[in-house]
CSV table of C-alpha atoms and ligand atoms in Angstrom, one decimal:
chain,number,residue,atom,x,y,z
A,1,MET,CA,7.2,-6.3,-25.2
A,2,ALA,CA,3.7,-4.3,-25.8
A,3,SER,CA,1.3,-6.3,-27.2
A,4,SER,CA,0.2,-5.9,-31.0
A,5,LEU,CA,-3.5,-6.2,-30.2
A,6,PRO,CA,-5.9,-3.9,-30.4
A,7,VAL,CA,-7.4,-1.8,-27.2
A,8,LYS,CA,-10.6,-3.1,-26.4
A,9,ARG,CA,-13.2,-0.5,-25.0
A,10,PHE,CA,-16.3,-1.5,-23.0
A,11,LEU,CA,-19.2,0.9,-22.1
A,12,VAL,CA,-20.0,-0.8,-18.3
A,13,THR,CA,-23.3,0.7,-17.1
A,14,GLY,CA,-23.6,0.1,-13.2
A,15,GLY,CA,-20.0,-0.2,-12.8
A,16,ALA,CA,-19.6,1.3,-9.3
A,17,GLY,CA,-22.0,-1.0,-8.2
A,18,TYR,CA,-21.5,-4.4,-6.5
A,19,ILE,CA,-21.4,-7.0,-9.6
A,20,GLY,CA,-20.3,-4.7,-12.7
A,21,SER,CA,-17.5,-3.3,-10.2
A,22,HIS,CA,-16.8,-7.0,-10.1
A,23,LEU,CA,-16.9,-7.1,-13.9
A,24,VAL,CA,-14.3,-4.1,-14.6
A,25,ALA,CA,-11.6,-5.3,-12.5
A,26,LEU,CA,-10.8,-8.2,-14.5
A,27,LEU,CA,-11.8,-6.1,-17.8
A,28,ALA,CA,-9.1,-3.6,-16.8
A,29,GLY,CA,-6.7,-5.6,-15.2
A,30,ARG,CA,-6.4,-7.6,-18.6
A,31,GLY,CA,-5.4,-4.0,-20.5
A,32,ASP,CA,-8.9,-2.9,-21.9
A,33,ALA,CA,-10.0,0.2,-22.1
A,34,VAL,CA,-13.9,0.6,-19.7
A,35,VAL,CA,-15.6,3.7,-19.5
A,36,VAL,CA,-18.3,3.3,-16.0
A,37,LEU,CA,-21.3,5.2,-16.2
A,38,ASP,CA,-23.2,5.0,-13.0
A,39,ASN,CA,-25.3,7.6,-11.1
A,40,LEU,CA,-23.6,6.7,-7.9
A,41,SER,CA,-27.4,6.3,-6.4
A,42,THR,CA,-26.1,2.6,-5.2
A,43,GLY,CA,-22.6,2.5,-6.3
A,44,HIS,CA,-19.8,4.0,-4.9
A,45,ARG,CA,-16.4,5.8,-6.8
A,46,ALA,CA,-13.8,4.1,-4.3
A,47,ALA,CA,-15.4,0.2,-6.6
A,48,VAL,CA,-13.6,2.2,-9.4
A,49,PRO,CA,-10.6,1.1,-10.1
A,50,ASP,CA,-7.8,4.0,-11.0
A,51,GLY,CA,-7.3,4.3,-14.8
A,52,VAL,CA,-10.6,3.6,-15.2
A,53,ARG,CA,-13.1,6.3,-16.6
A,54,LEU,CA,-15.9,7.0,-14.7
A,55,VAL,CA,-18.8,9.3,-16.1
A,56,VAL,CA,-21.4,10.3,-13.3
A,57,ALA,CA,-25.0,10.2,-15.1
A,58,ASP,CA,-28.2,8.9,-14.6
A,59,LEU,CA,-29.3,6.8,-17.6
A,60,ALA,CA,-32.6,8.8,-17.6
A,61,ASP,CA,-30.0,11.4,-19.2
A,62,GLN,CA,-30.1,10.9,-22.6
A,63,ALA,CA,-28.0,13.3,-23.8
A,64,ALA,CA,-25.7,11.8,-21.5
A,65,VAL,CA,-25.9,8.9,-22.6
A,66,ASP,CA,-26.0,9.7,-26.6
A,67,ALA,CA,-22.6,11.5,-26.2
A,68,LEU,CA,-20.8,9.0,-24.4
A,69,LEU,CA,-22.0,6.1,-27.0
A,70,ALA,CA,-21.6,8.7,-30.4
A,71,GLU,CA,-17.5,8.7,-29.0
A,72,GLY,CA,-18.5,4.9,-31.1
A,73,ASN,CA,-15.6,2.3,-31.2
A,74,TRP,CA,-17.5,0.4,-28.4
A,75,ASP,CA,-16.6,-3.9,-28.5
A,76,ALA,CA,-19.9,-4.1,-26.4
A,77,VAL,CA,-21.8,-2.6,-23.8
A,78,PHE,CA,-22.6,-4.4,-20.3
A,79,HIS,CA,-25.5,-3.3,-18.8
A,80,PHE,CA,-25.6,-3.7,-14.6
A,81,ALA,CA,-27.7,-0.4,-13.9
A,82,GLY,CA,-30.7,-0.6,-12.1
A,83,LEU,CA,-32.5,-1.0,-8.7
A,84,ILE,CA,-32.4,-4.5,-7.5
A,85,GLU,CA,-34.9,-5.4,-4.8
A,86,VAL,CA,-37.0,-7.4,-5.1
A,87,GLY,CA,-39.2,-6.5,-1.9
A,88,ALA,CA,-38.7,-2.5,-3.0
A,89,SER,CA,-40.5,-3.4,-6.5
A,90,MET,CA,-43.6,-4.6,-4.9
A,91,ARG,CA,-44.2,-1.2,-3.0
A,92,GLU,CA,-43.0,1.0,-6.2
A,93,PRO,CA,-43.6,-0.8,-9.7
A,94,PHE,CA,-43.9,1.9,-11.4
A,95,ARG,CA,-40.5,3.2,-10.9
A,96,TYR,CA,-39.1,-0.6,-11.3
A,97,LEU,CA,-41.1,-0.5,-14.9
A,98,LEU,CA,-39.8,2.9,-15.8
A,99,ASP,CA,-36.1,2.7,-14.1
A,100,ASN,CA,-35.2,-0.9,-15.4
A,101,GLY,CA,-37.6,-1.2,-18.3
A,102,ALA,CA,-38.1,2.2,-19.7
A,103,LEU,CA,-34.2,3.3,-19.0
A,104,GLY,CA,-33.2,-0.1,-19.9
A,105,MET,CA,-35.3,-0.2,-23.3
A,106,ARG,CA,-34.1,3.5,-24.4
A,107,LEU,CA,-30.6,2.6,-23.8
A,108,ILE,CA,-30.9,-0.8,-25.9
A,109,ALA,CA,-32.0,1.8,-28.5
A,110,ALA,CA,-29.5,4.4,-28.0
A,111,CYS,CA,-26.8,1.3,-28.7
A,112,VAL,CA,-28.3,0.2,-31.9
A,113,ARG,CA,-28.2,4.2,-32.9
A,114,HIS,CA,-25.0,4.2,-32.3
A,115,GLY,CA,-23.8,0.9,-34.6
A,116,VAL,CA,-23.0,-0.7,-31.0
A,117,ARG,CA,-22.7,-4.5,-31.8
A,118,ARG,CA,-22.9,-6.7,-28.5
A,119,PHE,CA,-24.9,-6.1,-25.0
A,120,VAL,CA,-25.0,-8.4,-22.0
A,121,LEU,CA,-27.6,-7.7,-19.8
A,122,SER,CA,-27.6,-8.5,-15.9
A,123,SER,CA,-31.0,-10.1,-16.0
A,124,THR,CA,-32.4,-11.9,-13.1
A,125,ALA,CA,-33.9,-16.0,-11.9
A,126,ALA,CA,-36.1,-13.3,-10.9
A,127,VAL,CA,-38.0,-13.6,-14.4
A,128,PHE,CA,-39.3,-17.4,-13.9
A,129,GLY,CA,-42.6,-18.6,-12.6
A,130,SER,CA,-42.7,-18.6,-8.5
A,131,GLY,CA,-43.9,-21.8,-9.2
A,132,LEU,CA,-40.5,-23.2,-9.9
A,133,ASN,CA,-39.0,-26.0,-8.2
A,134,THR,CA,-40.9,-25.0,-5.1
A,135,SER,CA,-40.1,-28.0,-3.0
A,136,ILE,CA,-37.1,-30.8,-3.1
A,137,ALA,CA,-37.6,-32.7,-5.8
A,138,PRO,CA,-38.1,-36.4,-4.3
A,139,ASN,CA,-34.7,-37.7,-6.5
A,140,ALA,CA,-32.9,-34.7,-4.9
A,141,SER,CA,-29.3,-35.6,-3.8
A,142,VAL,CA,-28.6,-34.7,-0.4
A,143,ALA,CA,-25.1,-34.1,0.8
A,144,PRO,CA,-24.7,-36.7,4.4
A,145,ASN,CA,-23.3,-33.6,5.8
A,146,ALA,CA,-25.8,-31.1,5.3
A,147,SER,CA,-28.8,-29.9,3.6
A,148,SER,CA,-27.3,-29.0,0.4
A,149,ALA,CA,-29.0,-30.8,-2.2
A,150,THR,CA,-29.4,-30.6,-6.5
A,151,ILE,CA,-32.7,-29.9,-7.0
A,152,ALA,CA,-34.3,-29.5,-10.2
A,153,PRO,CA,-32.9,-27.4,-11.5
A,154,ILE,CA,-34.4,-24.0,-13.6
A,155,THR,CA,-33.0,-24.3,-17.0
A,156,GLU,CA,-33.6,-21.1,-19.9
A,157,ASP,CA,-36.4,-23.3,-21.1
A,158,ALA,CA,-38.6,-23.0,-18.1
A,159,PRO,CA,-41.5,-20.9,-17.8
A,160,ILE,CA,-41.4,-17.2,-17.9
A,161,ASP,CA,-43.8,-15.7,-14.9
A,162,PRO,CA,-42.1,-12.6,-13.3
A,163,GLY,CA,-44.0,-12.6,-9.8
A,164,SER,CA,-42.0,-8.9,-9.4
A,165,PRO,CA,-42.3,-5.9,-11.6
A,166,TYR,CA,-38.3,-6.9,-10.5
A,167,GLY,CA,-38.5,-9.3,-12.4
A,168,GLU,CA,-40.5,-8.3,-15.5
A,169,SER,CA,-38.8,-5.0,-15.7
A,170,LYS,CA,-35.7,-7.5,-16.7
A,171,HIS,CA,-38.1,-9.6,-18.6
A,172,MET,CA,-38.7,-6.0,-20.9
A,173,LEU,CA,-35.4,-5.6,-21.5
A,174,GLU,CA,-34.6,-9.3,-22.8
A,175,ARG,CA,-37.6,-9.1,-25.1
A,176,THR,CA,-35.7,-5.7,-26.3
A,177,LEU,CA,-33.0,-7.6,-27.0
A,178,TYR,CA,-34.5,-10.1,-28.6
A,179,TRP,CA,-36.0,-7.7,-31.2
A,180,ALA,CA,-33.3,-5.9,-31.2
A,181,GLY,CA,-31.5,-8.8,-32.5
A,182,ARG,CA,-34.4,-10.0,-34.9
A,183,ILE,CA,-34.3,-6.8,-36.3
A,184,HIS,CA,-30.9,-4.6,-35.8
A,185,GLY,CA,-28.8,-7.9,-35.8
A,186,LEU,CA,-27.7,-6.3,-32.1
A,187,ARG,CA,-25.7,-9.2,-30.6
A,188,SER,CA,-27.0,-10.0,-26.8
A,189,GLY,CA,-25.7,-11.7,-23.7
A,190,VAL,CA,-29.0,-12.0,-21.5
A,191,LEU,CA,-27.3,-13.6,-18.1
A,192,ARG,CA,-29.5,-14.5,-15.4
A,193,TYR,CA,-27.8,-14.2,-12.3
A,194,PHE,CA,-29.1,-16.2,-9.0
A,195,ASN,CA,-28.1,-15.0,-6.0
A,196,ALA,CA,-24.4,-13.3,-6.2
A,197,ALA,CA,-22.7,-13.6,-3.6
A,198,GLY,CA,-18.5,-13.5,-2.5
A,199,ALA,CA,-15.9,-10.7,-3.4
A,200,ASP,CA,-12.9,-10.3,-5.4
A,201,PRO,CA,-10.5,-12.6,-4.0
A,202,ALA,CA,-7.6,-10.6,-4.2
A,203,GLY,CA,-9.7,-8.3,-1.1
A,204,ARG,CA,-9.9,-4.8,-3.6
A,205,LEU,CA,-13.8,-5.0,-3.8
A,206,GLY,CA,-16.8,-6.3,-2.3
A,207,GLU,CA,-20.7,-6.0,-1.4
A,208,ASP,CA,-21.9,-3.1,0.2
A,209,HIS,CA,-25.3,-2.1,0.0
A,210,ASP,CA,-27.6,0.2,1.7
A,211,PRO,CA,-30.3,-0.9,2.8
A,212,GLU,CA,-28.6,-4.5,2.2
A,213,THR,CA,-31.2,-7.3,2.0
A,214,HIS,CA,-28.7,-9.9,0.6
A,215,LEU,CA,-28.1,-12.8,3.2
A,216,ILE,CA,-24.7,-13.4,3.4
A,217,PRO,CA,-23.6,-10.1,4.2
A,218,LEU,CA,-25.9,-9.4,6.6
A,219,ALA,CA,-25.1,-12.9,8.4
A,220,ILE,CA,-21.6,-11.1,8.2
A,221,ASP,CA,-22.5,-8.6,10.2
A,222,ALA,CA,-24.8,-10.5,12.3
A,223,VAL,CA,-22.0,-12.5,13.2
A,224,LEU,CA,-19.8,-9.0,13.8
A,225,GLY,CA,-21.9,-7.7,15.9
A,226,ARG,CA,-22.4,-4.7,13.7
A,227,ARG,CA,-26.4,-5.4,13.4
A,228,PRO,CA,-29.3,-7.0,15.6
A,229,PRO,CA,-29.7,-11.0,15.4
A,230,LEU,CA,-30.5,-11.6,11.8
A,231,ARG,CA,-34.0,-13.2,10.6
A,232,VAL,CA,-34.8,-16.5,9.6
A,233,PHE,CA,-37.8,-16.2,7.8
A,234,GLY,CA,-40.2,-19.0,8.0
A,235,THR,CA,-38.7,-22.6,9.3
A,236,ASP,CA,-41.8,-25.0,7.8
A,237,TYR,CA,-41.0,-24.3,3.9
A,238,PRO,CA,-40.5,-27.7,2.0
A,239,THR,CA,-37.5,-28.2,2.3
A,240,PRO,CA,-34.4,-30.1,3.9
A,241,ASP,CA,-34.7,-28.0,7.1
A,242,GLY,CA,-37.6,-26.1,6.6
A,243,THR,CA,-35.7,-23.0,5.4
A,244,CYS,CA,-35.5,-21.5,1.8
A,245,VAL,CA,-32.4,-22.6,-0.4
A,246,ARG,CA,-30.8,-20.8,-3.3
A,247,ASP,CA,-28.0,-21.1,-5.3
A,248,TYR,CA,-25.6,-18.7,-4.4
A,249,VAL,CA,-22.9,-18.2,-6.9
A,250,HIS,CA,-19.3,-16.7,-6.9
A,251,VAL,CA,-19.7,-13.1,-8.4
A,252,ALA,CA,-15.8,-13.6,-10.0
A,253,ASP,CA,-17.1,-16.0,-11.5
A,254,LEU,CA,-20.3,-14.2,-12.9
A,255,ALA,CA,-17.7,-11.5,-13.9
A,256,GLU,CA,-15.5,-14.6,-15.8
A,257,ALA,CA,-19.1,-15.6,-17.6
A,258,HIS,CA,-19.6,-11.8,-18.5
A,259,LEU,CA,-16.1,-12.9,-20.7
A,260,LEU,CA,-17.5,-16.2,-21.6
A,261,ALA,CA,-20.1,-14.6,-23.7
A,262,LEU,CA,-18.4,-11.9,-24.9
A,263,ASP,CA,-16.7,-14.6,-26.6
A,264,GLN,CA,-20.2,-16.0,-28.2
A,265,LEU,CA,-21.3,-12.5,-29.2
A,266,ASP,CA,-18.3,-12.3,-31.5
A,267,PRO,CA,-20.0,-10.3,-34.1
A,268,ASN,CA,-16.9,-12.6,-36.5
A,269,ARG,CA,-18.3,-16.0,-34.7
A,270,ASP,CA,-20.8,-18.6,-36.7
A,271,PRO,CA,-22.1,-15.5,-38.9
A,272,ASN,CA,-25.1,-18.2,-39.9
A,273,ARG,CA,-26.3,-18.9,-36.5
A,274,ALA,CA,-29.9,-19.6,-36.3
A,275,ASP,CA,-29.8,-17.8,-32.9
A,276,GLY,CA,-28.4,-14.5,-34.7
A,277,GLY,CA,-25.6,-15.5,-32.1
A,278,SER,CA,-27.4,-14.1,-28.7
A,279,VAL,CA,-27.0,-16.3,-26.1
A,280,THR,CA,-29.5,-16.7,-22.4
A,281,TRP,CA,-27.9,-18.4,-19.7
A,282,ASN,CA,-28.8,-19.2,-16.3
A,283,LEU,CA,-25.9,-18.2,-13.7
A,284,GLY,CA,-25.4,-21.1,-10.9
A,285,THR,CA,-23.7,-22.9,-9.4
A,286,GLU,CA,-26.6,-25.8,-9.7
A,287,THR,CA,-26.2,-26.4,-6.0
A,288,GLY,CA,-29.0,-25.6,-3.5
A,289,HIS,CA,-28.4,-24.1,0.3
A,290,SER,CA,-31.0,-23.7,2.5
A,291,VAL,CA,-30.4,-20.3,5.3
A,292,LEU,CA,-29.8,-22.8,8.0
A,293,GLU,CA,-27.2,-23.5,6.1
A,294,VAL,CA,-26.0,-20.3,5.0
A,295,LEU,CA,-25.4,-19.7,8.5
A,296,ALA,CA,-23.6,-22.6,9.4
A,297,ALA,CA,-21.2,-21.3,7.0
A,298,VAL,CA,-20.5,-18.0,8.7
A,299,ALA,CA,-20.0,-19.3,12.2
A,300,ARG,CA,-17.4,-21.6,10.4
A,301,VAL,CA,-15.2,-19.0,8.6
A,302,ALA,CA,-16.1,-16.4,11.8
A,303,GLY,CA,-15.4,-18.9,14.4
A,304,ARG,CA,-18.4,-17.9,16.5
A,305,PRO,CA,-22.6,-18.5,15.8
A,306,VAL,CA,-23.8,-16.6,13.9
A,307,PRO,CA,-26.7,-14.7,16.3
A,308,HIS,CA,-30.0,-15.0,15.1
A,309,GLU,CA,-33.8,-15.5,15.5
A,310,LEU,CA,-35.9,-17.8,13.6
A,311,ALA,CA,-39.7,-15.6,12.2
A,312,PRO,CA,-42.6,-16.4,9.9
A,313,ARG,CA,-42.3,-16.9,6.3
A,314,ARG,CA,-41.9,-13.5,4.2
A,315,PRO,CA,-44.7,-13.2,1.2
A,316,GLY,CA,-43.3,-14.0,-1.8
A,317,ASP,CA,-40.6,-15.7,-1.0
A,318,PRO,CA,-40.0,-19.5,-3.5
A,319,PRO,CA,-38.7,-21.8,-0.8
A,320,VAL,CA,-36.4,-23.4,-3.7
A,321,LEU,CA,-34.5,-21.5,-6.5
A,322,VAL,CA,-31.3,-23.6,-8.0
A,323,ALA,CA,-30.4,-22.7,-11.7
A,324,SER,CA,-29.0,-25.7,-14.0
A,325,ALA,CA,-26.0,-23.7,-15.6
A,326,ARG,CA,-25.6,-26.8,-18.3
A,327,ARG,CA,-26.1,-24.6,-20.8
A,328,ILE,CA,-23.1,-22.1,-20.4
A,329,ARG,CA,-21.3,-25.3,-19.7
A,330,ALA,CA,-22.1,-27.2,-22.7
A,331,GLU,CA,-21.8,-24.1,-24.8
A,332,ALA,CA,-18.7,-22.0,-23.5
A,333,GLY,CA,-16.7,-24.2,-20.7
A,334,TRP,CA,-17.8,-22.1,-17.9
A,335,GLN,CA,-16.7,-23.7,-14.3
A,336,PRO,CA,-17.6,-21.6,-11.8
A,337,ARG,CA,-13.6,-21.3,-10.0
A,338,HIS,CA,-15.7,-20.8,-5.9
A,339,ALA,CA,-18.7,-22.7,-6.0
A,340,ALA,CA,-18.3,-24.2,-2.4
A,341,LEU,CA,-20.1,-21.9,-0.3
A,342,ASP,CA,-17.2,-21.6,2.1
A,343,ASP,CA,-15.3,-20.0,-0.4
A,344,ILE,CA,-18.3,-17.6,-1.2
A,345,VAL,CA,-18.6,-17.0,2.7
A,346,ARG,CA,-14.8,-16.7,3.4
A,347,THR,CA,-14.0,-13.7,0.7
A,348,ALA,CA,-17.2,-11.9,1.8
A,349,PHE,CA,-16.2,-12.6,5.3
A,350,ALA,CA,-12.7,-10.8,4.4
A,351,TRP,CA,-14.3,-8.3,2.5
A,352,ARG,CA,-16.4,-6.8,5.4
A,353,ALA,CA,-14.4,-7.2,8.0
A,354,ALA,CA,-11.6,-5.2,6.7
A,355,HIS,CA,-14.1,-2.7,5.7
A,356,PRO,CA,-16.1,-1.9,8.6
A,357,ASN,CA,-17.8,1.0,6.7
A,358,GLY,CA,-17.6,-0.3,3.3
A,359,TYR,CA,-16.7,1.6,0.6
A,360,GLY,CA,-16.8,5.3,3.4
A,361,ASP,CA,-18.6,6.6,0.8
B,401,NAD,N1,-27.4,-8.7,-7.0
B,401,NAD,C1,-27.8,-9.9,-7.5
B,401,NAD,O1,-27.8,-11.0,-6.2
B,401,NAD,C2,-28.1,-9.5,-8.3
B,401,NAD,C3,-29.3,-10.6,-8.8
B,401,NAD,C4,-29.7,-10.9,-10.3
B,401,NAD,C5,-29.6,-9.6,-10.9
B,401,NAD,N2,-28.9,-8.9,-10.7
B,401,NAD,C6,-28.5,-8.1,-11.3
B,401,NAD,O2,-27.1,-7.4,-11.4
B,401,NAD,C7,-27.2,-5.9,-11.7
B,401,NAD,C8,-25.9,-5.2,-10.5
B,401,NAD,O3,-26.8,-5.6,-9.2
B,401,NAD,P1,-25.6,-5.3,-8.2
B,401,NAD,O4,-25.9,-6.2,-7.0
B,401,NAD,O5,-24.5,-5.2,-8.2
B,401,NAD,O6,-26.6,-4.5,-7.5
B,401,NAD,P2,-25.6,-2.3,-7.7
B,401,NAD,O7,-26.5,-2.0,-6.6
B,401,NAD,O8,-24.8,-2.5,-6.1
B,401,NAD,O9,-25.2,-2.2,-8.7
B,401,NAD,C9,-26.1,-1.1,-9.9
B,401,NAD,C10,-25.1,0.1,-10.1
B,401,NAD,O10,-25.9,1.1,-10.6
B,401,NAD,C11,-26.0,2.1,-10.5
B,401,NAD,N3,-27.1,2.6,-11.0
B,401,NAD,C12,-28.1,2.4,-10.7
B,401,NAD,N4,-29.3,3.2,-11.5
B,401,NAD,C13,-28.8,4.1,-12.2
B,401,NAD,C14,-29.3,4.8,-13.1
B,401,NAD,N5,-30.6,5.1,-13.3
B,401,NAD,N6,-28.1,5.0,-14.3
B,401,NAD,C15,-27.2,5.0,-13.6
B,401,NAD,N7,-26.6,4.0,-12.9
B,401,NAD,C16,-28.0,3.6,-11.9
B,401,NAD,C17,-25.5,2.4,-8.9
B,401,NAD,O11,-25.1,3.3,-9.1
B,401,NAD,C18,-24.9,0.8,-8.9
B,401,NAD,O12,-23.5,1.4,-9.0
B,401,NAD,C19,-28.9,-5.2,-11.1
B,401,NAD,O13,-29.0,-5.3,-13.1
B,401,NAD,C20,-29.0,-6.5,-10.9
B,401,NAD,O14,-30.7,-6.3,-11.1
B,401,NAD,C21,-28.5,-8.2,-9.2
């Protein structure tokens, strides 16, 4: 029997990219109408499911953005589009500040102009100061079988001090949303992802960046012999095994968190909330895994060791970055379903092994 509930309508910028495509699949799968705006600079047409309209346009094309928003009846806009490499932003600061910062601000302004009520931003752990949880705290609980540790996790209230133009560009958008909310009543969800990883458990979608800079796909390609041995940068950090520790969060769990944000931002929900109805959440599993621990997980899943070599530290890599997800748990009951590192690696491995050329475009 057909549902009598009205179909919801969402605009997803960057929906042909890695994380955005997982949300698009989730929304489309529950029957929502989804439109993707993407310039396909790093995204893939094949990552957009059949039945989802793809508008190939750049955020810089204000006429295209306005025309799309003017279609109206948007239940929310999810903004994933942007440049994502911290290292590249240190070489090309203005590209990041303009493409991510300025174009994102223009998008937010256009959303306000066109009466959009809810906006969800893909933000990042890179907004925080690099001096945070830079080493394992004395009371860290270290798993008996590995270097896993629950370490002084970063809460939403930790000092903001971006260590790169990339992080700064996201902070600019967080502040823009604050003012859009305060003055125009736009409800926003600022979702600060830690290290997104893994792939669609159903095998439809995965991570296909070029160049790839993320550890798990690089380690998988190394174990599959598709690239030279992986370089492990820094083995003398103040961590249990000397390598950097990060919080890997499954991309499907990130997608679910967007639905929770949407629910919290419902304009009919608690209209008098002190925060104006907006939320800011850190998204991670609250568990840190060292580089060597990730390589061990990839080796377990692949059934053979990951070829790698040890290299000196890279400038700018904080030793430890682990999220506190207490706020989203308390406010929305988020519970990552794929928190185990081996689960994350297994889904990433399955997709990469099945798609040697990624999406093939
Ligand atoms: N991958 C991570 O670990 C991570 C961590 C924290 C935050 N984020 C944020 O999440 C978002 C998505 O990341 P991802 O890993 O899926 O990246 P991605 O590169 O796979 O996706 C970005 C998408 O945006 C599109 N795009 C880029 N610039 C555009 C423009 N000017 N106009 C229109 N489309 C444009 C690209 O074609 C691509 O499809 C980004 O905003 C990123 O900063 C990612």
